[in-house]
Amino acid sequence: MNGAIYLVVQCAVWFVDILLIAMMVRAILSWFFMPGQNIFVNLLYVITEPVILPVRQLCARFGWFMGVPLDMPYFITTILLMILSVVLENSFLV
């Protein structure tokens, strides 16, 4: 049973890490002009936006970061995912 839980946790860590990579690629590609019909950029938005959307809605509901020129919900989501990845990776070290 312990091996099955370890496998599930490792799959979750891989999923979070892949999601973080997709978010970083999305951020880098946002610096460049890309046509609206670019399939790769659209795929990155489809993969990452459902994760960012709850944080974006929370920030909008409370009016946080309204005048900030950066996408703060993106940064908050990235930090939360990094923390989740570290917690999952260290969960079997105890």
GROMACS .gro file of N, CA and C in nm:
model
  282
    1MET      N    1   0.082  -0.120   0.000
    1MET     CA    2   0.000   0.000   0.000
    1MET      C    3   0.087   0.127   0.000
    2ASN      N    4   0.196   0.121   0.072
    2ASN     CA    5   0.284   0.237   0.080
    2ASN      C    6   0.343   0.271  -0.057
    3GLY      N    7   0.372   0.168  -0.137
    3GLY     CA    8   0.425   0.190  -0.271
    3GLY      C    9   0.324   0.255  -0.363
    4ALA      N   10   0.196   0.221  -0.347
    4ALA     CA   11   0.091   0.280  -0.430
    4ALA      C   12   0.074   0.428  -0.397
    5ILE      N   13   0.079   0.461  -0.269
    5ILE     CA   14   0.066   0.601  -0.229
    5ILE      C   15   0.186   0.681  -0.281
    6TYR      N   16   0.304   0.622  -0.271
    6TYR     CA   17   0.424   0.688  -0.323
    6TYR      C   18   0.410   0.716  -0.472
    7LEU      N   19   0.358   0.619  -0.547
    7LEU     CA   20   0.339   0.636  -0.691
    7LEU      C   21   0.240   0.748  -0.722
    8VAL      N   22   0.130   0.754  -0.646
    8VAL     CA   23   0.031   0.861  -0.666
    8VAL      C   24   0.092   0.998  -0.636
    9VAL      N   25   0.169   1.006  -0.528
    9VAL     CA   26   0.232   1.133  -0.491
    9VAL      C   27   0.333   1.174  -0.597
   10GLN      N   28   0.411   1.080  -0.649
   10GLN     CA   29   0.508   1.112  -0.753
   10GLN      C   30   0.440   1.159  -0.881
   11CYS      N   31   0.328   1.096  -0.916
   11CYS     CA   32   0.252   1.142  -1.034
   11CYS      C   33   0.199   1.283  -1.012
   12ALA      N   34   0.155   1.313  -0.891
   12ALA     CA   35   0.108   1.448  -0.860
   12ALA      C   36   0.223   1.549  -0.870
   13VAL      N   37   0.340   1.511  -0.823
   13VAL     CA   38   0.458   1.599  -0.833
   13VAL      C   39   0.492   1.624  -0.979
   14TRP      N   40   0.491   1.520  -1.060
   14TRP     CA   41   0.520   1.536  -1.203
   14TRP      C   42   0.417   1.627  -1.269
   15PHE      N   43   0.290   1.608  -1.234
   15PHE     CA   44   0.184   1.691  -1.291
   15PHE      C   45   0.205   1.838  -1.256
   16VAL      N   46   0.236   1.866  -1.129
   16VAL     CA   47   0.259   2.004  -1.086
   16VAL      C   48   0.382   2.062  -1.155
   17ASP      N   49   0.487   1.982  -1.167
   17ASP     CA   50   0.609   2.031  -1.234
   17ASP      C   51   0.584   2.061  -1.381
   18ILE      N   52   0.510   1.974  -1.449
   18ILE     CA   53   0.476   2.000  -1.590
   18ILE      C   54   0.390   2.125  -1.603
   19LEU      N   55   0.299   2.143  -1.509
   19LEU     CA   56   0.215   2.263  -1.508
   19LEU      C   57   0.299   2.388  -1.486
   20LEU      N   58   0.397   2.381  -1.398
   20LEU     CA   59   0.487   2.495  -1.376
   20LEU      C   60   0.568   2.526  -1.501
   21ILE      N   61   0.614   2.425  -1.571
   21ILE     CA   62   0.689   2.447  -1.695
   21ILE      C   63   0.599   2.513  -1.800
   22ALA      N   64   0.475   2.465  -1.810
   22ALA     CA   65   0.381   2.525  -1.906
   22ALA      C   66   0.355   2.671  -1.871
   23MET      N   67   0.346   2.702  -1.742
   23MET     CA   68   0.323   2.841  -1.702
   23MET      C   69   0.444   2.928  -1.735
   24MET      N   70   0.564   2.875  -1.717
   24MET     CA   71   0.684   2.952  -1.750
   24MET      C   72   0.694   2.976  -1.900
   25VAL      N   73   0.664   2.875  -1.979
   25VAL     CA   74   0.667   2.892  -2.125
   25VAL      C   75   0.562   2.995  -2.167
   26ARG      N   76   0.445   2.989  -2.103
   26ARG     CA   77   0.339   3.087  -2.133
   26ARG      C   78   0.387   3.228  -2.102
   27ALA      N   79   0.455   3.245  -1.989
   27ALA     CA   80   0.504   3.378  -1.951
   27ALA      C   81   0.609   3.428  -2.050
   28ILE      N   82   0.699   3.341  -2.090
   28ILE     CA   83   0.803   3.382  -2.185
   28ILE      C   84   0.742   3.416  -2.320
   29LEU      N   85   0.647   3.335  -2.366
   29LEU     CA   86   0.585   3.362  -2.496
   29LEU      C   87   0.499   3.489  -2.492
   30SER      N   88   0.454   3.530  -2.375
   30SER     CA   89   0.373   3.652  -2.368
   30SER      C   90   0.456   3.777  -2.398
   31TRP      N   91   0.587   3.765  -2.392
   31TRP     CA   92   0.675   3.878  -2.423
   31TRP      C   93   0.684   3.904  -2.572
   32PHE      N   94   0.649   3.807  -2.653
   32PHE     CA   95   0.662   3.817  -2.797
   32PHE      C   96   0.525   3.827  -2.861
   33PHE      N   97   0.521   3.893  -2.975
   33PHE     CA   98   0.395   3.903  -3.048
   33PHE      C   99   0.367   3.769  -3.113
   34MET      N  100   0.252   3.713  -3.080
   34MET     CA  101   0.211   3.587  -3.140
   34MET      C  102   0.072   3.608  -3.198
   35PRO      N  103   0.048   3.561  -3.317
   35PRO     CA  104  -0.086   3.574  -3.374
   35PRO      C  105  -0.189   3.500  -3.288
   36GLY      N  106  -0.311   3.548  -3.290
   36GLY     CA  107  -0.415   3.491  -3.205
   36GLY      C  108  -0.450   3.348  -3.237
   37GLN      N  109  -0.418   3.300  -3.354
   37GLN     CA  110  -0.453   3.164  -3.393
   37GLN      C  111  -0.338   3.065  -3.376
   38ASN      N  112  -0.237   3.099  -3.299
   38ASN     CA  113  -0.126   3.010  -3.275
   38ASN      C  114  -0.173   2.895  -3.186
   39ILE      N  115  -0.164   2.773  -3.237
   39ILE     CA  116  -0.218   2.656  -3.167
   39ILE      C  117  -0.142   2.629  -3.038
   40PHE      N  118  -0.010   2.646  -3.039
   40PHE     CA  119   0.070   2.619  -2.920
   40PHE      C  120   0.037   2.716  -2.807
   41VAL      N  121   0.024   2.843  -2.838
   41VAL     CA  122  -0.010   2.943  -2.737
   41VAL      C  123  -0.151   2.916  -2.683
   42ASN      N  124  -0.244   2.884  -2.772
   42ASN     CA  125  -0.380   2.852  -2.728
   42ASN      C  126  -0.381   2.729  -2.637
   43LEU      N  127  -0.299   2.629  -2.669
   43LEU     CA  128  -0.291   2.509  -2.585
   43LEU      C  129  -0.237   2.543  -2.447
   44LEU      N  130  -0.136   2.630  -2.442
   44LEU     CA  131  -0.082   2.671  -2.312
   44LEU      C  132  -0.188   2.743  -2.227
   45TYR      N  133  -0.268   2.827  -2.291
   45TYR     CA  134  -0.374   2.895  -2.218
   45TYR      C  135  -0.480   2.797  -2.170
   46VAL      N  136  -0.514   2.698  -2.251
   46VAL     CA  137  -0.613   2.598  -2.211
   46VAL      C  138  -0.562   2.516  -2.093
   47ILE      N  139  -0.433   2.488  -2.090
   47ILE     CA  140  -0.376   2.408  -1.982
   47ILE      C  141  -0.361   2.489  -1.854
   48THR      N  142  -0.316   2.614  -1.864
   48THR     CA  143  -0.280   2.689  -1.745
   48THR      C  144  -0.391   2.778  -1.689
   49GLU      N  145  -0.478   2.827  -1.772
   49GLU     CA  146  -0.578   2.924  -1.724
   49GLU      C  147  -0.675   2.865  -1.622
   50PRO      N  148  -0.717   2.738  -1.633
   50PRO     CA  149  -0.805   2.685  -1.527
   50PRO      C  150  -0.740   2.682  -1.389
   51VAL      N  151  -0.608   2.678  -1.384
   51VAL     CA  152  -0.538   2.679  -1.256
   51VAL      C  153  -0.527   2.822  -1.203
   52ILE      N  154  -0.507   2.917  -1.292
   52ILE     CA  155  -0.491   3.057  -1.253
   52ILE      C  156  -0.626   3.123  -1.223
   53LEU      N  157  -0.731   3.078  -1.289
   53LEU     CA  158  -0.862   3.144  -1.281
   53LEU      C  159  -0.916   3.160  -1.138
   54PRO      N  160  -0.910   3.059  -1.050
   54PRO     CA  161  -0.961   3.081  -0.913
   54PRO      C  162  -0.887   3.192  -0.839
   55VAL      N  163  -0.756   3.201  -0.857
   55VAL     CA  164  -0.679   3.307  -0.792
   55VAL      C  165  -0.714   3.441  -0.855
   56ARG      N  166  -0.733   3.443  -0.986
   56ARG     CA  167  -0.769   3.566  -1.056
   56ARG      C  168  -0.906   3.617  -1.006
   57GLN      N  169  -1.002   3.525  -0.990
   57GLN     CA  170  -1.135   3.563  -0.942
   57GLN      C  171  -1.129   3.611  -0.797
   58LEU      N  172  -1.048   3.547  -0.714
   58LEU     CA  173  -1.034   3.589  -0.574
   58LEU      C  174  -0.975   3.730  -0.566
   59CYS      N  175  -0.873   3.756  -0.646
   59CYS     CA  176  -0.812   3.889  -0.646
   59CYS      C  177  -0.910   3.994  -0.697
   60ALA      N  178  -0.990   3.960  -0.798
   60ALA     CA  179  -1.088   4.055  -0.851
   60ALA      C  180  -1.200   4.080  -0.751
   61ARG      N  181  -1.243   3.977  -0.680
   61ARG     CA  182  -1.352   3.993  -0.583
   61ARG      C  183  -1.314   4.089  -0.471
   62PHE      N  184  -1.191   4.080  -0.423
   62PHE     CA  185  -1.148   4.166  -0.313
   62PHE      C  186  -1.077   4.293  -0.360
   63GLY      N  187  -1.058   4.308  -0.490
   63GLY     CA  188  -0.996   4.428  -0.543
   63GLY      C  189  -0.847   4.435  -0.521
   64TRP      N  190  -0.783   4.321  -0.502
   64TRP     CA  191  -0.639   4.318  -0.479
   64TRP      C  192  -0.565   4.342  -0.610
   65PHE      N  193  -0.457   4.416  -0.604
   65PHE     CA  194  -0.365   4.437  -0.716
   65PHE      C  195  -0.433   4.500  -0.838
   66MET      N  196  -0.530   4.585  -0.818
   66MET     CA  197  -0.605   4.643  -0.930
   66MET      C  198  -0.520   4.736  -1.015
   67GLY      N  199  -0.429   4.813  -0.957
   67GLY     CA  200  -0.350   4.908  -1.035
   67GLY      C  201  -0.213   4.857  -1.074
   68VAL      N  202  -0.185   4.731  -1.045
   68VAL     CA  203  -0.053   4.676  -1.070
   68VAL      C  204  -0.042   4.633  -1.217
   69PRO      N  205   0.063   4.674  -1.286
   69PRO     CA  206   0.074   4.639  -1.429
   69PRO      C  207   0.119   4.494  -1.453
   70LEU      N  208   0.146   4.419  -1.349
   70LEU     CA  209   0.185   4.279  -1.364
   70LEU      C  210   0.065   4.188  -1.340
   71ASP      N  211   0.072   4.068  -1.391
   71ASP     CA  212  -0.034   3.969  -1.370
   71ASP      C  213  -0.007   3.899  -1.237
   72MET      N  214  -0.049   3.963  -1.129
   72MET     CA  215  -0.022   3.911  -0.995
   72MET      C  216  -0.089   3.776  -0.968
   73PRO      N  217  -0.210   3.748  -1.015
   73PRO     CA  218  -0.265   3.613  -0.995
   73PRO      C  219  -0.177   3.504  -1.055
   74TYR      N  220  -0.112   3.534  -1.166
   74TYR     CA  221  -0.018   3.438  -1.226
   74TYR      C  222   0.096   3.410  -1.129
   75PHE      N  223   0.156   3.516  -1.073
   75PHE     CA  224   0.268   3.498  -0.981
   75PHE      C  225   0.225   3.426  -0.854
   76ILE      N  226   0.109   3.459  -0.801
   76ILE     CA  227   0.059   3.393  -0.681
   76ILE      C  228   0.036   3.245  -0.708
   77THR      N  229  -0.024   3.213  -0.821
   77THR     CA  230  -0.047   3.073  -0.857
   77THR      C  231   0.085   2.999  -0.874
   78THR      N  232   0.183   3.061  -0.935
   78THR     CA  233   0.314   2.997  -0.952
   78THR      C  234   0.377   2.967  -0.817
   79ILE      N  235   0.371   3.062  -0.725
   79ILE     CA  236   0.428   3.040  -0.592
   79ILE      C  237   0.355   2.929  -0.519
   80LEU      N  238   0.221   2.928  -0.528
   80LEU     CA  239   0.143   2.822  -0.462
   80LEU      C  240   0.176   2.684  -0.520
   81LEU      N  241   0.193   2.676  -0.651
   81LEU     CA  242   0.229   2.549  -0.713
   81LEU      C  243   0.369   2.504  -0.674
   82MET      N  244   0.462   2.599  -0.662
   82MET     CA  245   0.596   2.563  -0.617
   82MET      C  246   0.594   2.510  -0.474
   83ILE      N  247   0.517   2.574  -0.388
   83ILE     CA  248   0.504   2.527  -0.250
   83ILE      C  249   0.441   2.389  -0.247
   84LEU      N  250   0.337   2.367  -0.326
   84LEU     CA  251   0.272   2.237  -0.333
   84LEU      C  252   0.369   2.130  -0.380
   85SER      N  253   0.451   2.161  -0.478
   85SER     CA  254   0.549   2.065  -0.529
   85SER      C  255   0.649   2.027  -0.421
   86VAL      N  256   0.698   2.125  -0.347
   86VAL     CA  257   0.795   2.097  -0.241
   86VAL      C  258   0.731   2.014  -0.130
   87VAL      N  259   0.609   2.048  -0.092
   87VAL     CA  260   0.540   1.972   0.013
   87VAL      C  261   0.517   1.828  -0.031
   88LEU      N  262   0.475   1.808  -0.155
   88LEU     CA  263   0.453   1.672  -0.205
   88LEU      C  264   0.583   1.594  -0.213
   89GLU      N  265   0.690   1.657  -0.259
   89GLU     CA  266   0.818   1.589  -0.270
   89GLU      C  267   0.873   1.548  -0.132
   90ASN      N  268   0.848   1.631  -0.032
   90ASN     CA  269   0.901   1.602   0.101
   90ASN      C  270   0.805   1.522   0.188
   91SER      N  271   0.691   1.483   0.135
   91SER     CA  272   0.593   1.413   0.217
   91SER      C  273   0.638   1.272   0.254
   92PHE      N  274   0.726   1.211   0.175
   92PHE     CA  275   0.771   1.076   0.206
   92PHE      C  276   0.909   1.073   0.269
   93LEU      N  277   0.965   1.188   0.299
   93LEU     CA  278   1.096   1.192   0.362
   93LEU      C  279   1.090   1.171   0.513
   94VAL      N  280   0.971   1.185   0.570
   94VAL     CA  281   0.956   1.172   0.716
   94VAL      C  282   0.949   1.028   0.755
   0.00000   0.00000   0.00000
